[in-house]
PDB file of C-alpha atoms in Angstrom:
ATOM      1  CA  MET A1360      -5.828 -13.252  -1.736  1.00  0.00           C
ATOM      2  CA  THR A1361      -5.823  -9.531  -2.517  1.00  0.00           C
ATOM      3  CA  GLY A1362      -3.591  -8.549  -5.422  1.00  0.00           C
ATOM      4  CA  LEU A1363      -1.519  -5.438  -5.896  1.00  0.00           C
ATOM      5  CA  ILE A1364      -2.471  -2.331  -7.860  1.00  0.00           C
ATOM      6  CA  ASP A1365       0.165  -0.492  -9.864  1.00  0.00           C
ATOM      7  CA  SER A1366      -1.294   2.959  -9.272  1.00  0.00           C
ATOM      8  CA  HIS A1367       0.916   4.706 -11.833  1.00  0.00           C
ATOM      9  CA  CYS A1368       2.349   3.389 -15.084  1.00  0.00           C
ATOM     10  CA  HIS A1369       2.634   4.586 -18.668  1.00  0.00           C
ATOM     11  CA  LEU A1370       1.344   1.893 -20.993  1.00  0.00           C
ATOM     12  CA  ASP A1371       1.511   4.335 -23.890  1.00  0.00           C
ATOM     13  CA  HIS A1372       5.308   3.966 -23.721  1.00  0.00           C
ATOM     14  CA  PHE A1373       5.012   0.306 -24.723  1.00  0.00           C
ATOM     15  CA  PRO A1374       4.092  -1.042 -28.178  1.00  0.00           C
ATOM     16  CA  ASP A1375       0.514  -2.294 -28.302  1.00  0.00           C
ATOM     17  CA  ASP A1376       1.660  -5.764 -29.316  1.00  0.00           C
ATOM     18  CA  ALA A1377       3.858  -5.975 -26.180  1.00  0.00           C
ATOM     19  CA  ILE A1378       1.050  -5.193 -23.735  1.00  0.00           C
ATOM     20  CA  PRO A1379      -0.658  -8.627 -23.563  1.00  0.00           C
ATOM     21  CA  ASP A1380       2.592 -10.292 -22.466  1.00  0.00           C
ATOM     22  CA  LEU A1381       3.281  -7.405 -20.082  1.00  0.00           C
ATOM     23  CA  LEU A1382      -0.133  -8.000 -18.490  1.00  0.00           C
ATOM     24  CA  ASP A1383       0.528 -11.730 -18.221  1.00  0.00           C
ATOM     25  CA  ARG A1384       3.774 -11.059 -16.339  1.00  0.00           C
ATOM     26  CA  ALA A1385       2.011  -8.577 -14.081  1.00  0.00           C
ATOM     27  CA  ARG A1386      -0.731 -11.056 -13.252  1.00  0.00           C
ATOM     28  CA  ALA A1387       1.847 -13.753 -12.515  1.00  0.00           C
ATOM     29  CA  ALA A1388       3.499 -11.307 -10.081  1.00  0.00           C
ATOM     30  CA  GLY A1389       0.243 -10.820  -8.188  1.00  0.00           C
ATOM     31  CA  VAL A1390      -0.977  -7.600  -9.824  1.00  0.00           C
ATOM     32  CA  GLU A1391      -4.734  -7.263 -10.254  1.00  0.00           C
ATOM     33  CA  GLY A1392      -4.926  -3.758 -11.709  1.00  0.00           C
ATOM     34  CA  MET A1393      -2.964  -0.818 -13.082  1.00  0.00           C
ATOM     35  CA  VAL A1394      -3.567   2.809 -14.027  1.00  0.00           C
ATOM     36  CA  THR A1395      -2.046   4.188 -17.208  1.00  0.00           C
ATOM     37  CA  ILE A1396      -1.390   7.854 -16.521  1.00  0.00           C
ATOM     38  CA  GLY A1397      -1.902  10.737 -18.909  1.00  0.00           C
ATOM     39  CA  THR A1398       0.981  13.113 -19.567  1.00  0.00           C
ATOM     40  CA  ARG A1399      -0.543  15.195 -22.366  1.00  0.00           C
ATOM     41  CA  LEU A1400      -4.180  16.176 -22.592  1.00  0.00           C
ATOM     42  CA  SER A1401      -3.776  16.162 -26.363  1.00  0.00           C
ATOM     43  CA  ARG A1402      -3.337  12.375 -26.071  1.00  0.00           C
ATOM     44  CA  ALA A1403      -6.310  11.735 -23.793  1.00  0.00           C
ATOM     45  CA  ALA A1404      -8.010   9.603 -26.436  1.00  0.00           C
ATOM     46  CA  GLN A1405      -4.978   7.306 -26.552  1.00  0.00           C
ATOM     47  CA  GLN A1406      -5.031   6.852 -22.766  1.00  0.00           C
ATOM     48  CA  LYS A1407      -8.710   5.960 -22.846  1.00  0.00           C
ATOM     49  CA  ASP A1408      -8.162   3.508 -25.674  1.00  0.00           C
ATOM     50  CA  LEU A1409      -5.515   1.638 -23.661  1.00  0.00           C
ATOM     51  CA  THR A1410      -8.212   0.560 -21.213  1.00  0.00           C
ATOM     52  CA  ARG A1411      -9.367  -1.901 -23.883  1.00  0.00           C
ATOM     53  CA  PHE A1412      -6.614  -4.190 -22.582  1.00  0.00           C
ATOM     54  CA  SER A1413      -8.551  -4.586 -19.344  1.00  0.00           C
ATOM     55  CA  ARG A1414      -9.620  -8.151 -18.651  1.00  0.00           C
ATOM     56  CA  PRO A1415     -11.517  -9.987 -15.885  1.00  0.00           C
ATOM     57  CA  ASP A1416      -8.388 -10.946 -13.959  1.00  0.00           C
ATOM     58  CA  LEU A1417      -6.488  -7.665 -14.431  1.00  0.00           C
ATOM     59  CA  ARG A1418      -8.111  -4.263 -14.782  1.00  0.00           C
ATOM     60  CA  VAL A1419      -6.626  -1.348 -16.736  1.00  0.00           C
ATOM     61  CA  TRP A1420      -7.825   2.165 -15.909  1.00  0.00           C
ATOM     62  CA  CYS A1421      -6.590   5.581 -17.044  1.00  0.00           C
ATOM     63  CA  THR A1422      -6.258   9.220 -16.084  1.00  0.00           C
ATOM     64  CA  VAL A1423      -6.044  12.325 -18.266  1.00  0.00           C
ATOM     65  CA  GLY A1424      -3.766  15.287 -17.691  1.00  0.00           C
ATOM     66  CA  THR A1425      -0.645  17.162 -18.722  1.00  0.00           C
ATOM     67  CA  HIS A1426       2.697  16.584 -17.000  1.00  0.00           C
ATOM     68  CA  PRO A1427       4.487  19.800 -16.000  1.00  0.00           C
ATOM     69  CA  ASP A1428       7.279  19.011 -18.466  1.00  0.00           C
ATOM     70  CA  HIS A1429       4.763  19.335 -21.300  1.00  0.00           C
ATOM     71  CA  VAL A1430       2.801  22.442 -20.322  1.00  0.00           C
ATOM     72  CA  GLU A1431       4.261  24.492 -23.179  1.00  0.00           C
ATOM     73  CA  GLU A1432       2.799  22.000 -25.654  1.00  0.00           C
ATOM     74  CA  CYS A1433      -0.608  22.037 -23.993  1.00  0.00           C
ATOM     75  CA  THR A1434      -3.334  23.930 -25.831  1.00  0.00           C
ATOM     76  CA  VAL A1435      -5.994  22.646 -23.403  1.00  0.00           C
ATOM     77  CA  ALA A1436      -5.614  25.218 -20.692  1.00  0.00           C
ATOM     78  CA  ASP A1437      -8.602  25.582 -18.405  1.00  0.00           C
ATOM     79  CA  ALA A1438     -10.494  23.398 -15.970  1.00  0.00           C
ATOM     80  CA  ALA A1439     -13.595  23.171 -18.170  1.00  0.00           C
ATOM     81  CA  ASP A1440     -11.606  21.592 -20.995  1.00  0.00           C
ATOM     82  CA  ILE A1441     -10.059  19.059 -18.604  1.00  0.00           C
ATOM     83  CA  VAL A1442     -13.488  18.226 -17.167  1.00  0.00           C
ATOM     84  CA  ALA A1443     -14.819  17.564 -20.667  1.00  0.00           C
ATOM     85  CA  LEU A1444     -11.987  15.120 -21.371  1.00  0.00           C
ATOM     86  CA  ALA A1445     -12.386  13.380 -18.008  1.00  0.00           C
ATOM     87  CA  ASP A1446     -16.146  12.921 -18.315  1.00  0.00           C
ATOM     88  CA  ASP A1447     -15.778   9.279 -19.314  1.00  0.00           C
ATOM     89  CA  PRO A1448     -16.196   6.143 -17.160  1.00  0.00           C
ATOM     90  CA  ARG A1449     -12.804   4.866 -18.328  1.00  0.00           C
ATOM     91  CA  VAL A1450     -11.133   7.844 -16.618  1.00  0.00           C
ATOM     92  CA  ILE A1451     -10.694   7.378 -12.869  1.00  0.00           C
ATOM     93  CA  GLY A1452      -8.489  10.381 -12.087  1.00  0.00           C
ATOM     94  CA  ILE A1453      -6.956  13.649 -13.273  1.00  0.00           C
ATOM     95  CA  GLY A1454      -3.259  14.019 -13.996  1.00  0.00           C
ATOM     96  CA  GLU A1455      -0.531  13.749 -13.816  1.00  0.00           C
ATOM     97  CA  SER A1456      -0.010  17.410 -13.084  1.00  0.00           C
ATOM     98  CA  GLY A1457       2.137  19.396 -10.698  1.00  0.00           C
ATOM     99  CA  LEU A1458       5.492  21.141 -10.705  1.00  0.00           C
ATOM    100  CA  ASP A1459       8.879  20.027 -12.012  1.00  0.00           C
ATOM    101  CA  TYR A1460      11.667  22.534 -11.448  1.00  0.00           C
ATOM    102  CA  PHE A1461      14.386  19.987 -12.281  1.00  0.00           C
ATOM    103  CA  HIS A1462      13.620  19.924 -15.999  1.00  0.00           C
ATOM    104  CA  GLY A1463      11.670  23.128 -16.511  1.00  0.00           C
ATOM    105  CA  ALA A1464      13.308  26.499 -17.083  1.00  0.00           C
ATOM    106  CA  GLU A1465      12.505  29.109 -14.455  1.00  0.00           C
ATOM    107  CA  ALA A1466      10.530  31.098 -17.023  1.00  0.00           C
ATOM    108  CA  VAL A1467       8.096  28.179 -17.395  1.00  0.00           C
ATOM    109  CA  ARG A1468       7.295  27.960 -13.681  1.00  0.00           C
ATOM    110  CA  PRO A1469       4.314  30.373 -13.754  1.00  0.00           C
ATOM    111  CA  LEU A1470       2.770  28.341 -16.575  1.00  0.00           C
ATOM    112  CA  GLN A1471       3.332  25.087 -14.675  1.00  0.00           C
ATOM    113  CA  GLN A1472       1.672  26.625 -11.631  1.00  0.00           C
ATOM    114  CA  ALA A1473      -1.313  27.855 -13.652  1.00  0.00           C
ATOM    115  CA  ARG A1474      -1.820  24.448 -15.267  1.00  0.00           C
ATOM    116  CA  PHE A1475      -1.469  22.755 -11.878  1.00  0.00           C
ATOM    117  CA  ARG A1476      -4.257  24.934 -10.477  1.00  0.00           C
ATOM    118  CA  ALA A1477      -6.460  24.178 -13.503  1.00  0.00           C
ATOM    119  CA  HIS A1478      -6.032  20.452 -12.908  1.00  0.00           C
ATOM    120  CA  ILE A1479      -6.877  20.911  -9.223  1.00  0.00           C
ATOM    121  CA  GLN A1480     -10.059  22.755 -10.138  1.00  0.00           C
ATOM    122  CA  ALA A1481     -11.026  20.043 -12.625  1.00  0.00           C
ATOM    123  CA  ALA A1482     -10.399  17.322 -10.049  1.00  0.00           C
ATOM    124  CA  ARG A1483     -12.589  19.140  -7.554  1.00  0.00           C
ATOM    125  CA  ARG A1484     -15.412  19.636 -10.069  1.00  0.00           C
ATOM    126  CA  MET A1485     -15.309  15.982 -11.150  1.00  0.00           C
ATOM    127  CA  ASN A1486     -14.771  14.650  -7.633  1.00  0.00           C
ATOM    128  CA  LEU A1487     -11.879  12.641  -9.014  1.00  0.00           C
ATOM    129  CA  PRO A1488      -8.431  12.303  -7.430  1.00  0.00           C
ATOM    130  CA  LEU A1489      -5.547  14.352  -8.786  1.00  0.00           C
ATOM    131  CA  VAL A1490      -2.228  12.576  -9.415  1.00  0.00           C
ATOM    132  CA  ILE A1491       0.509  15.038  -8.440  1.00  0.00           C
ATOM    133  CA  HIS A1492       4.055  15.141  -9.782  1.00  0.00           C
ATOM    134  CA  ALA A1493       6.519  17.049  -7.602  1.00  0.00           C
ATOM    135  CA  ARG A1494      10.216  17.364  -8.386  1.00  0.00           C
ATOM    136  CA  ASP A1495      12.533  19.951  -6.881  1.00  0.00           C
ATOM    137  CA  ALA A1496       9.454  22.055  -6.114  1.00  0.00           C
ATOM    138  CA  ASP A1497       8.293  20.911  -2.690  1.00  0.00           C
ATOM    139  CA  ASP A1498       7.698  24.361  -1.234  1.00  0.00           C
ATOM    140  CA  ASP A1499       5.617  25.595  -4.150  1.00  0.00           C
ATOM    141  CA  VAL A1500       3.620  22.364  -4.392  1.00  0.00           C
ATOM    142  CA  ALA A1501       2.821  22.608  -0.675  1.00  0.00           C
ATOM    143  CA  ALA A1502       1.912  26.289  -0.969  1.00  0.00           C
ATOM    144  CA  ILE A1503      -0.452  25.705  -3.902  1.00  0.00           C
ATOM    145  CA  LEU A1504      -2.111  22.765  -2.155  1.00  0.00           C
ATOM    146  CA  ARG A1505      -2.683  24.838   0.976  1.00  0.00           C
ATOM    147  CA  ASP A1506      -3.954  27.794  -1.052  1.00  0.00           C
ATOM    148  CA  GLU A1507      -6.353  25.720  -3.142  1.00  0.00           C
ATOM    149  CA  VAL A1508      -7.793  23.894  -0.147  1.00  0.00           C
ATOM    150  CA  ALA A1509      -8.268  27.183   1.700  1.00  0.00           C
ATOM    151  CA  ALA A1510      -9.890  28.858  -1.297  1.00  0.00           C
ATOM    152  CA  GLY A1511     -12.022  26.070  -2.715  1.00  0.00           C
ATOM    153  CA  GLY A1512     -12.236  23.333  -0.129  1.00  0.00           C
ATOM    154  CA  PRO A1513     -10.624  19.921   0.081  1.00  0.00           C
ATOM    155  CA  PHE A1514     -10.080  17.646  -2.886  1.00  0.00           C
ATOM    156  CA  ARG A1515      -8.639  14.176  -3.286  1.00  0.00           C
ATOM    157  CA  PHE A1516      -5.037  13.844  -4.366  1.00  0.00           C
ATOM    158  CA  LEU A1517      -2.079  11.501  -4.549  1.00  0.00           C
ATOM    159  CA  LEU A1518       1.579  12.519  -4.226  1.00  0.00           C
ATOM    160  CA  HIS A1519       2.873  10.033  -6.747  1.00  0.00           C
ATOM    161  CA  CYS A1520       6.365   8.535  -7.004  1.00  0.00           C
ATOM    162  CA  PHE A1521       7.155  10.193  -3.709  1.00  0.00           C
ATOM    163  CA  ALA A1522      10.805  11.176  -3.456  1.00  0.00           C
ATOM    164  CA  SER A1523      10.469  14.429  -1.518  1.00  0.00           C
ATOM    165  CA  GLY A1524      11.249  15.290   2.067  1.00  0.00           C
ATOM    166  CA  PRO A1525       9.148  14.783   5.177  1.00  0.00           C
ATOM    167  CA  GLU A1526       7.671  18.292   5.072  1.00  0.00           C
ATOM    168  CA  LEU A1527       5.798  17.781   1.794  1.00  0.00           C
ATOM    169  CA  ALA A1528       4.598  14.412   3.079  1.00  0.00           C
ATOM    170  CA  ARG A1529       3.378  16.108   6.258  1.00  0.00           C
ATOM    171  CA  VAL A1530       1.517  18.844   4.374  1.00  0.00           C
ATOM    172  CA  GLY A1531      -0.006  16.355   1.948  1.00  0.00           C
ATOM    173  CA  LEU A1532      -1.268  14.139   4.740  1.00  0.00           C
ATOM    174  CA  GLU A1533      -2.552  17.126   6.716  1.00  0.00           C
ATOM    175  CA  LEU A1534      -4.644  18.138   3.688  1.00  0.00           C
ATOM    176  CA  GLY A1535      -6.069  14.643   3.244  1.00  0.00           C
ATOM    177  CA  GLY A1536      -3.737  13.364   0.529  1.00  0.00           C
ATOM    178  CA  TYR A1537      -2.269   9.943  -0.118  1.00  0.00           C
ATOM    179  CA  VAL A1538       1.374   9.019  -0.818  1.00  0.00           C
ATOM    180  CA  SER A1539       2.616   6.485  -3.378  1.00  0.00           C
ATOM    181  CA  PHE A1540       6.063   4.917  -3.454  1.00  0.00           C
ATOM    182  CA  SER A1541       7.910   3.688  -6.535  1.00  0.00           C
ATOM    183  CA  GLY A1542      11.101   1.754  -7.179  1.00  0.00           C
ATOM    184  CA  ILE A1543      13.107   4.691  -5.829  1.00  0.00           C
ATOM    185  CA  LEU A1544      12.299   3.248  -2.412  1.00  0.00           C
ATOM    186  CA  THR A1545      14.597   0.304  -3.179  1.00  0.00           C
ATOM    187  CA  PHE A1546      17.595   2.311  -4.376  1.00  0.00           C
ATOM    188  CA  PRO A1547      20.750   2.061  -2.228  1.00  0.00           C
ATOM    189  CA  ARG A1548      20.928   5.801  -1.578  1.00  0.00           C
ATOM    190  CA  SER A1549      17.283   6.214  -0.591  1.00  0.00           C
ATOM    191  CA  ASP A1550      17.686   5.920   3.184  1.00  0.00           C
ATOM    192  CA  ALA A1551      15.975   9.277   3.810  1.00  0.00           C
ATOM    193  CA  LEU A1552      13.030   8.246   1.648  1.00  0.00           C
ATOM    194  CA  ARG A1553      12.744   4.951   3.492  1.00  0.00           C
ATOM    195  CA  ASP A1554      12.581   6.918   6.727  1.00  0.00           C
ATOM    196  CA  VAL A1555       9.609   8.854   5.327  1.00  0.00           C
ATOM    197  CA  ALA A1556       7.947   5.659   4.129  1.00  0.00           C
ATOM    198  CA  ARG A1557       7.963   4.270   7.658  1.00  0.00           C
ATOM    199  CA  THR A1558       5.971   7.279   8.907  1.00  0.00           C
ATOM    200  CA  ILE A1559       3.067   7.342   6.432  1.00  0.00           C
ATOM    201  CA  PRO A1560      -0.212   6.225   8.049  1.00  0.00           C
ATOM    202  CA  PRO A1561      -1.232   2.809   6.735  1.00  0.00           C
ATOM    203  CA  ASP A1562      -4.513   4.126   5.345  1.00  0.00           C
ATOM    204  CA  ARG A1563      -2.708   6.613   3.058  1.00  0.00           C
ATOM    205  CA  LEU A1564      -0.166   4.308   1.352  1.00  0.00           C
ATOM    206  CA  LEU A1565      -0.094   3.270  -2.311  1.00  0.00           C
ATOM    207  CA  VAL A1566       2.518   1.624  -4.541  1.00  0.00           C
ATOM    208  CA  GLU A1567       3.436   2.113  -8.180  1.00  0.00           C
ATOM    209  CA  THR A1568       6.075   1.541 -10.832  1.00  0.00           C
ATOM    210  CA  ASP A1569       6.041   4.755 -12.916  1.00  0.00           C
ATOM    211  CA  SER A1570       7.068   2.294 -15.612  1.00  0.00           C
ATOM    212  CA  PRO A1571       8.875   2.220 -17.951  1.00  0.00           C
ATOM    213  CA  TYR A1572      11.069   4.338 -15.646  1.00  0.00           C
ATOM    214  CA  LEU A1573      12.699   3.718 -12.254  1.00  0.00           C
ATOM    215  CA  ALA A1574      12.942  -0.069 -12.220  1.00  0.00           C
ATOM    216  CA  PRO A1575      13.354  -1.247  -8.623  1.00  0.00           C
ATOM    217  CA  VAL A1576      16.107  -3.404  -7.228  1.00  0.00           C
ATOM    218  CA  PRO A1577      16.753  -6.171  -8.408  1.00  0.00           C
ATOM    219  CA  HIS A1578      15.754  -4.994 -11.892  1.00  0.00           C
ATOM    220  CA  ARG A1579      17.963  -1.905 -12.152  1.00  0.00           C
ATOM    221  CA  GLY A1580      19.140  -1.315 -15.700  1.00  0.00           C
ATOM    222  CA  ARG A1581      16.054  -2.943 -17.183  1.00  0.00           C
ATOM    223  CA  ARG A1582      12.932  -1.331 -18.544  1.00  0.00           C
ATOM    224  CA  ASN A1583      10.455  -1.092 -15.712  1.00  0.00           C
ATOM    225  CA  GLU A1584       7.021  -2.700 -16.040  1.00  0.00           C
ATOM    226  CA  PRO A1585       3.949  -3.185 -13.832  1.00  0.00           C
ATOM    227  CA  ALA A1586       5.020  -6.658 -12.652  1.00  0.00           C
ATOM    228  CA  PHE A1587       7.887  -5.026 -10.775  1.00  0.00           C
ATOM    229  CA  VAL A1588       5.499  -3.229  -8.399  1.00  0.00           C
ATOM    230  CA  ALA A1589       5.743  -6.435  -6.370  1.00  0.00           C
ATOM    231  CA  ASP A1590       9.406  -5.670  -5.612  1.00  0.00           C
ATOM    232  CA  THR A1591       8.620  -2.172  -4.360  1.00  0.00           C
ATOM    233  CA  ALA A1592       5.701  -3.481  -2.325  1.00  0.00           C
ATOM    234  CA  GLY A1593       7.921  -6.155  -0.819  1.00  0.00           C
ATOM    235  CA  ARG A1594      10.494  -3.574   0.257  1.00  0.00           C
ATOM    236  CA  LEU A1595       7.788  -1.340   1.705  1.00  0.00           C
ATOM    237  CA  ALA A1596       6.351  -4.278   3.658  1.00  0.00           C
ATOM    238  CA  GLU A1597       9.814  -5.039   5.026  1.00  0.00           C
ATOM    239  CA  LEU A1598      10.308  -1.424   6.107  1.00  0.00           C
ATOM    240  CA  ARG A1599       6.982  -1.422   7.919  1.00  0.00           C
ATOM    241  CA  ASP A1600       7.498  -4.890   9.411  1.00  0.00           C
ATOM    242  CA  ILE A1601       4.365  -6.435   7.928  1.00  0.00           C
ATOM    243  CA  GLU A1602       3.755  -9.368   5.624  1.00  0.00           C
ATOM    244  CA  PRO A1603       3.633  -8.655   1.867  1.00  0.00           C
ATOM    245  CA  ALA A1604       0.085  -9.997   1.724  1.00  0.00           C
ATOM    246  CA  ALA A1605      -0.989  -7.525   4.396  1.00  0.00           C
ATOM    247  CA  LEU A1606       0.714  -4.690   2.508  1.00  0.00           C
ATOM    248  CA  ALA A1607      -1.147  -5.686  -0.669  1.00  0.00           C
ATOM    249  CA  GLU A1608      -4.459  -5.736   1.168  1.00  0.00           C
ATOM    250  CA  VAL A1609      -3.892  -2.301   2.697  1.00  0.00           C
ATOM    251  CA  THR A1610      -2.605  -0.546  -0.417  1.00  0.00           C
ATOM    252  CA  THR A1611      -5.294  -2.011  -2.666  1.00  0.00           C
ATOM    253  CA  ALA A1612      -8.036  -0.959  -0.240  1.00  0.00           C
ATOM    254  CA  ASN A1613      -6.499   2.519  -0.168  1.00  0.00           C
ATOM    255  CA  PHE A1614      -6.405   2.622  -3.957  1.00  0.00           C
ATOM    256  CA  HIS A1615     -10.106   1.846  -4.253  1.00  0.00           C
ATOM    257  CA  ARG A1616     -10.994   4.364  -1.572  1.00  0.00           C
ATOM    258  CA  LEU A1617      -9.064   7.086  -3.387  1.00  0.00           C
ATOM    259  CA  PHE A1618      -9.924   6.086  -6.954  1.00  0.00           C
ATOM    260  CA  SER A1619     -13.562   5.392  -6.192  1.00  0.00           C
ATOM    261  CA  ARG A1620     -14.555   5.294  -9.879  1.00  0.00           C
ATOM    262  CA  ALA A1621     -12.401   2.184 -10.370  1.00  0.00           C
ATOM    263  CA  ALA A1622     -14.542  -0.932 -10.502  1.00  0.00           C
TER     264      ALA A1622
END
């Protein structure tokens, strides 16, 4: 039976000695792979090193990138530098990058936008998918995606931890992107998000935890971990009126289509 992929977690937020047990719990929950996502290019070596925890029954991959909350710390600025860091078989994607206007001061927005474009250019050059973070910045994320596709051609991307409105989902899908849902989908006040989740084409769906954040129901109040992707996947299957096993098969096939370097 096809297992689930946690397409977005942060293993670097867990102590190394806790990871083997974390992987055991994930495997017991039906997870067969996870991607530990980079949030600072200065820590790319650490992300790559975490892939050493990969094992035959549960694969660990990584991405490299700088989260918009950390752009002021980032000394690696241009696409060529990102390409150099991503030129490694352990790296299956670029990111996370994007725009976050919830945390960032308005004065930082131009820098976030510039770094976002650099990550897009690196993803295009490497033919790797870009993991996109969007928070309180839907219009500008959509505008940059449209602009970059028009100027440089299409590239692969994933709108991760999707919690935006239907318009960003529509634009992302129109441009060839994929959409990933996290534990937010299970929250009591997420009716609007559940409405969006019902509309995403089945060949563009992924699931994730964004652990250690955003633990899904029934784990609210606990530290999130990759095993809990099964709860989000179960809720998504319920919303779409399909069996959990079918949801796992679809989302895992989508993951491997998007993250084609994963093996």
